[in-house]
């Protein structure tokens, strides 16, 4: 169907020039009849109309085909993902697959629009050449030669531009990496006053990027220059050759203008062909990638039988399974029979194949020999809980019907009630992707609840108790898994590390290196004195050791452990939610840590480092990102132009005006030249006249191109200037914003400003601006030329332009909203897919593939709706616009006919041939306007972040005295503080003195305001009342950097930045190498650093990944030692440090900071038992403040905390 439309359109394209020829002949010929003229005018109008209708039909058919292709591809990829075998899954990452969905499917969609160009372009080219030959004879070849010559030149420019772009991508990635690091470690930057150094580093990368950008824009302007010269050079060459070849060849209006309109037709296919070919090549690549993915092998479940065998729920018959097809067997010759309704524990050392056994039952592995027989439905709890981005309730129901009684029972059994009380909307709370607002233990319990609710026959539980605290584990075992739990009549296969539960299970299977070494009940296995007894001995003794070593730690966390599961501890004063959850997380983390020492499981640690919950009881933490609606404000354009520089903008505009003046000049000159044919009808054509004509024609054309070159080069420089200014403003402002901004704004959103929006400002906006300007000028000049030929045309312009304006306004706003909707509805497709891939084993185990396919299709349909509407609205617009264009053609022809007697042929040819060209330009103008509107939003978004309120100035008039603080005395005078204006006070009037070189410990339960104290000293939080004096200087009166550079902090979590080790210690290069080495030696890192090949220049990877956690903590210590300020604040690291490192840090601080004031924010009491005084905070007030010995004697808060921690008055000296 679309082929027919395309053919009709291509045919009609060539009708117009012929009609033009006839029309010019009619005007030049005195004798002809008037009706002929009217006929020609109407025919011109009709061809234009039919042509546009055909073209739009063709496009909309193509686009619909494209949408269908894309939809079916995405569905196919999704379906494939659900059935993929584990080997194939390893080959491509989730990112790559999502890329297949987004990029490659999109390419196919674009390809369908182009595919007909493959035959239509050559056809158009051949036809044009044939017609041109008819007009000008062989001299056409000159023009075509020029066209062909320009292709390689353009190719060369494109290739050059590509290399620059590749280089620039590298810089961009580099800059983005720096930015996300800065944003992730922003707290450290602020506390150490390091912002200037990092700002400098980002700006250096940015400068390189801009240098490349300038070169790129110069290349672009050259290629634009070439492109503009092209049509003009082509006509110059052909006409010059035509006139020079033979004396008798006289250029008349018919020939010239018909030729020009044919050349214009020719330009389009010539430009399209290379595009189509490159699109083909890309699609080819995509096809190969898709084929590789879709052709991967599927999961093979033939080894899993479902035959009814009496008295066995799961039976392994000499089963051997591997992960890869020719790999080593992960499970060998397992023969096992599991009785229905029994509880079987699977134990074994790390890596003995416990999880593989589970995967084999789920059919995720490659079968070598033997088989497994399973009777009944499965429910599966994976080791790493998989949580969907849905409400908590949906996560538990998992697509089953809701049975309220059973649901409540399940929630109670899985210990989720206290958690529901904490979550803002109970079980309707939306859970972020990957379960981001739940702690590790909560996720594991939700995952368990899902399994229990599904009411299956066989439960496969892969170590579900490792991520939860010990007493919760006990609770879950009693209420869910154990002999008295909810699942007592089901078959349960429990992989576990916890030894305490083993006496209560029916059967124990001991795995060694993938084979069953023994199985039986607890007592039999102990009596056998085999592998199991050995396992018990090593593990049991380890557990005892670990728990002994950790008693103080575990117990001090225990002070809120009792109140944590049964009743949530929120009574302690409504502190800001963020810090509270962070602290609660810290304590959970600490608990998890002490358990993970005792259980051999690493995943609890990873799991514990969760982000805080998003919002609680109306205290919304993350603000919604605003999607702009409606018209973009005019001030944004002005702002951009101001960033470019008003002079630049003015001269660029002037350049364009000059270019179009030359353009009009060229065309008028051509029409005068063609009129010579009338003047010298029967005489010979004078040679000098001929040369003059060619010469001036050439000069005007060249000047037109030169003006354009001038304008584009200027605009390139202006654009780069704008990029520099806007990025600089954005960066310097973001670094000066108060900490609270970063707590309430997701990093991703800020990074997005630096990545996407800055990219738009760098590359797309200048382009859009330029094309908009040139379109606008082209239309104005065309209308001018028509009005010159037939002055009455000016009257027609007015109603047409009003109509046009309304169509434009109407369309642009619709299109803009549709584009926004498209991008909003597109992301759920990808995130749903990513989720599915990560939860594959769970979805398959429950057998929910169909439901997920359905969900994917629904998400896609929503997106398709918006895309379809967008495409159709584009077609709607095009038809309206081309109608306006056709009217312009019609009126210019009609007026020419009416004013027949007074007009020269040349000028008519000029006006009608320009009118024929106007349709396309009108189309383009709308395109570019809407594109410009969409893109200018980037300026708006960047601007929004340059307006955020800053924190106090870095340096003020009042500088502290040199060498301040020399004594290190701190006084709090009735100090109050709150996190954000609308929240309650966190510290409610604190008054205390800390003498010079005193060592003070700060303790208090979670949420008592301990960490707020450090934030106040560094003025991360500004006072709500009262003040802090350090050595008689009120800290609120000096600049932030003056304050922060003279205090030192060893933060809770060690943050390192990419760069050399030396840069991490001393970013401003203030210290000598000797001093740096000395600091490293005191921090016990010297020997380690000396073993590194680069020494101090050792590169630290992102986030310090290539150092161990303990080493990172020591680097932070070295930082503090280098600074050697009089006041040290030690925010005690809770989980990160092993006992050895902890000891090192404590001793170093005692020896090195003996003459400094040290404030320790403690979580473990035994670290502060030797301090001079202890400050006990409770709900933001000071409860007790005295030496530890005195406090232990009093029966107060401190002594009860100490009792919990198992510290008595005796022990305090042993430290």
PDB file of C-alpha atoms in Angstrom, residues 258-439:
ATOM      1  CA  UNK A 258      12.649  24.542 -14.634  1.00  0.00           C
ATOM      2  CA  UNK A 259      16.248  23.471 -14.191  1.00  0.00           C
ATOM      3  CA  UNK A 260      16.468  25.075 -10.770  1.00  0.00           C
ATOM      4  CA  UNK A 261      13.343  23.412  -9.492  1.00  0.00           C
ATOM      5  CA  UNK A 262      14.596  20.077 -10.834  1.00  0.00           C
ATOM      6  CA  UNK A 263      17.929  20.584  -9.082  1.00  0.00           C
ATOM      7  CA  UNK A 264      16.010  21.256  -5.904  1.00  0.00           C
ATOM      8  CA  UNK A 265      14.135  17.990  -6.344  1.00  0.00           C
ATOM      9  CA  UNK A 266      17.445  16.253  -6.890  1.00  0.00           C
ATOM     10  CA  UNK A 267      18.948  17.555  -3.642  1.00  0.00           C
ATOM     11  CA  UNK A 268      16.617  15.578  -1.420  1.00  0.00           C
ATOM     12  CA  UNK A 269      17.336  12.045  -2.673  1.00  0.00           C
ATOM     13  CA  UNK A 270      21.051  12.849  -2.898  1.00  0.00           C
ATOM     14  CA  UNK A 271      21.087  13.785   0.761  1.00  0.00           C
ATOM     15  CA  UNK A 272      18.835  10.881   1.752  1.00  0.00           C
ATOM     16  CA  UNK A 273      20.759   8.054   0.139  1.00  0.00           C
ATOM     17  CA  UNK A 274      23.800   8.174   2.438  1.00  0.00           C
ATOM     18  CA  UNK A 275      21.478   8.450   5.444  1.00  0.00           C
ATOM     19  CA  UNK A 276      19.461   5.455   4.367  1.00  0.00           C
ATOM     20  CA  UNK A 277      22.588   3.424   3.759  1.00  0.00           C
ATOM     21  CA  UNK A 278      24.064   4.212   7.165  1.00  0.00           C
ATOM     22  CA  UNK A 279      20.729   3.430   8.765  1.00  0.00           C
ATOM     23  CA  UNK A 280      20.764   0.097   6.939  1.00  0.00           C
ATOM     24  CA  UNK A 281      24.233  -0.683   8.235  1.00  0.00           C
ATOM     25  CA  UNK A 282      23.170   0.094  11.794  1.00  0.00           C
ATOM     26  CA  UNK A 283      20.050  -2.012  11.487  1.00  0.00           C
ATOM     27  CA  UNK A 284      22.218  -4.814  10.207  1.00  0.00           C
ATOM     28  CA  UNK A 285      24.328  -4.651  13.331  1.00  0.00           C
ATOM     29  CA  UNK A 286      21.185  -4.600  15.446  1.00  0.00           C
ATOM     30  CA  UNK A 287      19.806  -7.608  13.600  1.00  0.00           C
ATOM     31  CA  UNK A 288      22.946  -9.551  14.362  1.00  0.00           C
ATOM     32  CA  UNK A 289      22.741  -8.638  18.042  1.00  0.00           C
ATOM     33  CA  UNK A 290      19.064  -9.515  18.281  1.00  0.00           C
ATOM     34  CA  UNK A 291      19.616 -12.805  16.503  1.00  0.00           C
ATOM     35  CA  UNK A 292      22.371 -13.727  18.904  1.00  0.00           C
ATOM     36  CA  UNK A 293      20.144 -12.926  21.840  1.00  0.00           C
ATOM     37  CA  UNK A 294      16.930 -14.502  20.607  1.00  0.00           C
ATOM     38  CA  UNK A 295      18.809 -17.518  19.292  1.00  0.00           C
ATOM     39  CA  UNK A 296      20.357 -18.321  22.664  1.00  0.00           C
ATOM     40  CA  UNK A 297      19.274 -21.625  24.129  1.00  0.00           C
ATOM     41  CA  UNK A 298      16.279 -21.958  26.405  1.00  0.00           C
ATOM     42  CA  UNK A 299      16.054 -23.449  29.826  1.00  0.00           C
ATOM     43  CA  UNK A 300      15.996 -27.200  29.707  1.00  0.00           C
ATOM     44  CA  UNK A 301      13.681 -28.685  32.324  1.00  0.00           C
ATOM     45  CA  UNK A 302      13.517 -32.189  30.890  1.00  0.00           C
ATOM     46  CA  UNK A 303      15.383 -33.618  33.900  1.00  0.00           C
ATOM     47  CA  UNK A 304      12.622 -32.621  36.258  1.00  0.00           C
ATOM     48  CA  UNK A 305       9.795 -35.109  36.321  1.00  0.00           C
ATOM     49  CA  UNK A 306       6.396 -34.723  37.894  1.00  0.00           C
ATOM     50  CA  UNK A 307       5.370 -38.358  38.351  1.00  0.00           C
ATOM     51  CA  UNK A 308       3.222 -39.276  41.345  1.00  0.00           C
ATOM     52  CA  UNK A 309       5.284 -41.518  43.633  1.00  0.00           C
ATOM     53  CA  UNK A 310       3.667 -42.500  46.918  1.00  0.00           C
ATOM     54  CA  UNK A 311       5.433 -41.333  50.055  1.00  0.00           C
ATOM     55  CA  UNK A 312       7.946 -38.994  48.451  1.00  0.00           C
ATOM     56  CA  UNK A 313       7.679 -35.289  47.750  1.00  0.00           C
ATOM     57  CA  UNK A 314      11.058 -34.764  46.148  1.00  0.00           C
ATOM     58  CA  UNK A 315      13.283 -37.574  44.957  1.00  0.00           C
ATOM     59  CA  UNK A 316      16.761 -37.213  43.493  1.00  0.00           C
ATOM     60  CA  UNK A 317      17.910 -40.206  41.447  1.00  0.00           C
ATOM     61  CA  UNK A 318      21.678 -40.156  40.916  1.00  0.00           C
ATOM     62  CA  UNK A 319      21.333 -36.560  39.836  1.00  0.00           C
ATOM     63  CA  UNK A 320      24.394 -34.729  38.494  1.00  0.00           C
ATOM     64  CA  UNK A 321      24.068 -31.111  37.457  1.00  0.00           C
ATOM     65  CA  UNK A 322      26.460 -28.410  36.244  1.00  0.00           C
ATOM     66  CA  UNK A 323      26.167 -24.666  35.759  1.00  0.00           C
ATOM     67  CA  UNK A 324      27.862 -24.584  32.362  1.00  0.00           C
ATOM     68  CA  UNK A 325      27.395 -27.271  29.818  1.00  0.00           C
ATOM     69  CA  UNK A 326      30.924 -28.631  29.869  1.00  0.00           C
ATOM     70  CA  UNK A 327      31.813 -27.288  33.286  1.00  0.00           C
ATOM     71  CA  UNK A 328      32.543 -29.152  36.481  1.00  0.00           C
ATOM     72  CA  UNK A 329      29.645 -30.812  38.201  1.00  0.00           C
ATOM     73  CA  UNK A 330      28.310 -28.670  41.023  1.00  0.00           C
ATOM     74  CA  UNK A 331      26.182 -31.553  42.267  1.00  0.00           C
ATOM     75  CA  UNK A 332      27.291 -35.153  41.827  1.00  0.00           C
ATOM     76  CA  UNK A 333      25.319 -38.348  42.083  1.00  0.00           C
ATOM     77  CA  UNK A 334      22.850 -37.107  44.622  1.00  0.00           C
ATOM     78  CA  UNK A 335      20.301 -39.712  45.610  1.00  0.00           C
ATOM     79  CA  UNK A 336      17.801 -38.444  48.148  1.00  0.00           C
ATOM     80  CA  UNK A 337      14.240 -39.076  49.112  1.00  0.00           C
ATOM     81  CA  UNK A 338      12.285 -36.405  50.928  1.00  0.00           C
ATOM     82  CA  UNK A 339       9.101 -37.442  52.707  1.00  0.00           C
ATOM     83  CA  UNK A 340       6.044 -35.177  52.309  1.00  0.00           C
ATOM     84  CA  UNK A 341       5.523 -32.876  55.279  1.00  0.00           C
ATOM     85  CA  UNK A 342       9.046 -33.169  56.629  1.00  0.00           C
ATOM     86  CA  UNK A 343      11.507 -30.397  57.441  1.00  0.00           C
ATOM     87  CA  UNK A 344      14.887 -31.088  55.870  1.00  0.00           C
ATOM     88  CA  UNK A 345      17.935 -28.971  56.635  1.00  0.00           C
ATOM     89  CA  UNK A 346      20.739 -28.785  54.097  1.00  0.00           C
ATOM     90  CA  UNK A 347      24.073 -27.866  55.647  1.00  0.00           C
ATOM     91  CA  UNK A 348      27.667 -27.719  54.500  1.00  0.00           C
ATOM     92  CA  UNK A 349      30.656 -25.477  54.343  1.00  0.00           C
ATOM     93  CA  UNK A 350      30.742 -22.428  52.111  1.00  0.00           C
ATOM     94  CA  UNK A 351      30.799 -23.487  48.464  1.00  0.00           C
ATOM     95  CA  UNK A 352      29.726 -27.055  49.079  1.00  0.00           C
ATOM     96  CA  UNK A 353      26.825 -26.752  46.659  1.00  0.00           C
ATOM     97  CA  UNK A 354      23.872 -25.984  48.923  1.00  0.00           C
ATOM     98  CA  UNK A 355      22.475 -23.281  46.654  1.00  0.00           C
ATOM     99  CA  UNK A 356      23.252 -25.379  43.597  1.00  0.00           C
ATOM    100  CA  UNK A 357      21.074 -28.134  44.989  1.00  0.00           C
ATOM    101  CA  UNK A 358      18.237 -25.646  45.231  1.00  0.00           C
ATOM    102  CA  UNK A 359      18.847 -24.335  41.705  1.00  0.00           C
ATOM    103  CA  UNK A 360      18.833 -27.861  40.371  1.00  0.00           C
ATOM    104  CA  UNK A 361      15.389 -28.434  41.833  1.00  0.00           C
ATOM    105  CA  UNK A 362      14.191 -25.235  40.184  1.00  0.00           C
ATOM    106  CA  UNK A 363      15.531 -26.397  36.835  1.00  0.00           C
ATOM    107  CA  UNK A 364      18.038 -23.562  36.534  1.00  0.00           C
ATOM    108  CA  UNK A 365      20.989 -25.874  35.903  1.00  0.00           C
ATOM    109  CA  UNK A 366      22.266 -28.100  33.093  1.00  0.00           C
ATOM    110  CA  UNK A 367      21.501 -31.766  33.622  1.00  0.00           C
ATOM    111  CA  UNK A 368      24.299 -34.276  33.078  1.00  0.00           C
ATOM    112  CA  UNK A 369      22.665 -37.470  34.240  1.00  0.00           C
ATOM    113  CA  UNK A 370      19.917 -38.666  36.505  1.00  0.00           C
ATOM    114  CA  UNK A 371      16.710 -36.813  37.247  1.00  0.00           C
ATOM    115  CA  UNK A 372      14.680 -35.194  40.003  1.00  0.00           C
ATOM    116  CA  UNK A 373      11.062 -35.982  40.659  1.00  0.00           C
ATOM    117  CA  UNK A 374       8.930 -33.290  42.253  1.00  0.00           C
ATOM    118  CA  UNK A 375       5.312 -33.643  43.271  1.00  0.00           C
ATOM    119  CA  UNK A 376       3.261 -30.527  43.800  1.00  0.00           C
ATOM    120  CA  UNK A 377       3.712 -26.806  43.499  1.00  0.00           C
ATOM    121  CA  UNK A 378       6.819 -24.935  44.599  1.00  0.00           C
ATOM    122  CA  UNK A 379       7.434 -21.807  46.601  1.00  0.00           C
ATOM    123  CA  UNK A 380      10.946 -20.414  46.708  1.00  0.00           C
ATOM    124  CA  UNK A 381      12.724 -17.962  48.987  1.00  0.00           C
ATOM    125  CA  UNK A 382      16.053 -16.940  47.428  1.00  0.00           C
ATOM    126  CA  UNK A 383      19.148 -16.023  49.388  1.00  0.00           C
ATOM    127  CA  UNK A 384      19.065 -12.469  48.087  1.00  0.00           C
ATOM    128  CA  UNK A 385      15.494 -11.333  48.538  1.00  0.00           C
ATOM    129  CA  UNK A 386      13.888 -10.115  45.320  1.00  0.00           C
ATOM    130  CA  UNK A 387      11.414  -7.280  45.813  1.00  0.00           C
ATOM    131  CA  UNK A 388       9.292  -5.719  43.103  1.00  0.00           C
ATOM    132  CA  UNK A 389       8.614  -2.031  42.735  1.00  0.00           C
ATOM    133  CA  UNK A 390       5.017  -2.226  43.991  1.00  0.00           C
ATOM    134  CA  UNK A 391       3.222  -1.908  47.293  1.00  0.00           C
ATOM    135  CA  UNK A 392       4.289  -4.151  50.141  1.00  0.00           C
ATOM    136  CA  UNK A 393       0.939  -5.921  49.948  1.00  0.00           C
ATOM    137  CA  UNK A 394       1.352  -6.698  46.247  1.00  0.00           C
ATOM    138  CA  UNK A 395       4.794  -8.069  46.974  1.00  0.00           C
ATOM    139  CA  UNK A 396       3.333 -10.554  49.426  1.00  0.00           C
ATOM    140  CA  UNK A 397       0.228 -11.481  47.423  1.00  0.00           C
ATOM    141  CA  UNK A 398       2.323 -11.824  44.256  1.00  0.00           C
ATOM    142  CA  UNK A 399      -0.637 -12.017  41.936  1.00  0.00           C
ATOM    143  CA  UNK A 400      -2.796 -14.352  44.073  1.00  0.00           C
ATOM    144  CA  UNK A 401      -6.267 -13.506  45.336  1.00  0.00           C
ATOM    145  CA  UNK A 402      -6.474 -11.669  48.659  1.00  0.00           C
ATOM    146  CA  UNK A 403      -7.676 -13.755  51.598  1.00  0.00           C
ATOM    147  CA  UNK A 404      -7.697 -11.248  54.458  1.00  0.00           C
ATOM    148  CA  UNK A 405      -7.543 -13.731  57.361  1.00  0.00           C
ATOM    149  CA  UNK A 406      -4.687 -15.714  55.897  1.00  0.00           C
ATOM    150  CA  UNK A 407      -2.895 -12.507  54.912  1.00  0.00           C
ATOM    151  CA  UNK A 408      -2.984 -11.175  58.483  1.00  0.00           C
ATOM    152  CA  UNK A 409      -1.849 -14.522  59.831  1.00  0.00           C
ATOM    153  CA  UNK A 410       1.109 -14.587  57.440  1.00  0.00           C
ATOM    154  CA  UNK A 411       2.145 -11.031  58.302  1.00  0.00           C
ATOM    155  CA  UNK A 412       2.059 -11.803  61.989  1.00  0.00           C
ATOM    156  CA  UNK A 413       4.025 -14.996  61.615  1.00  0.00           C
ATOM    157  CA  UNK A 414       6.693 -13.281  59.511  1.00  0.00           C
ATOM    158  CA  UNK A 415       7.214 -10.581  62.169  1.00  0.00           C
ATOM    159  CA  UNK A 416       6.167  -7.862  59.764  1.00  0.00           C
ATOM    160  CA  UNK A 417       3.642  -6.100  62.018  1.00  0.00           C
ATOM    161  CA  UNK A 418       6.153  -3.820  63.775  1.00  0.00           C
ATOM    162  CA  UNK A 419       7.628  -2.903  60.392  1.00  0.00           C
ATOM    163  CA  UNK A 420       4.223  -2.039  58.995  1.00  0.00           C
ATOM    164  CA  UNK A 421       3.767   0.282  61.950  1.00  0.00           C
ATOM    165  CA  UNK A 422       6.963   2.066  60.960  1.00  0.00           C
ATOM    166  CA  UNK A 423       6.186   2.399  57.276  1.00  0.00           C
ATOM    167  CA  UNK A 424       4.246   5.534  56.295  1.00  0.00           C
ATOM    168  CA  UNK A 425       1.325   3.831  54.600  1.00  0.00           C
ATOM    169  CA  UNK A 426       1.409   0.426  56.256  1.00  0.00           C
ATOM    170  CA  UNK A 427       1.155  -2.377  53.721  1.00  0.00           C
ATOM    171  CA  UNK A 428       0.163   0.114  51.024  1.00  0.00           C
ATOM    172  CA  UNK A 429       3.649   1.624  51.138  1.00  0.00           C
ATOM    173  CA  UNK A 430       5.202   1.817  47.714  1.00  0.00           C
ATOM    174  CA  UNK A 431       8.537   0.017  47.783  1.00  0.00           C
ATOM    175  CA  UNK A 432      11.292   1.486  45.635  1.00  0.00           C
ATOM    176  CA  UNK A 433      13.064  -0.547  42.995  1.00  0.00           C
ATOM    177  CA  UNK A 434      15.223  -3.387  44.396  1.00  0.00           C
ATOM    178  CA  UNK A 435      13.396  -2.768  47.696  1.00  0.00           C
ATOM    179  CA  UNK A 436      15.455   0.292  48.352  1.00  0.00           C
ATOM    180  CA  UNK A 437      13.462   1.587  51.326  1.00  0.00           C
ATOM    181  CA  UNK A 438      13.505  -1.655  53.279  1.00  0.00           C
ATOM    182  CA  UNK A 439      16.405  -2.923  55.353  1.00  0.00           C
TER     183      UNK A 439
END
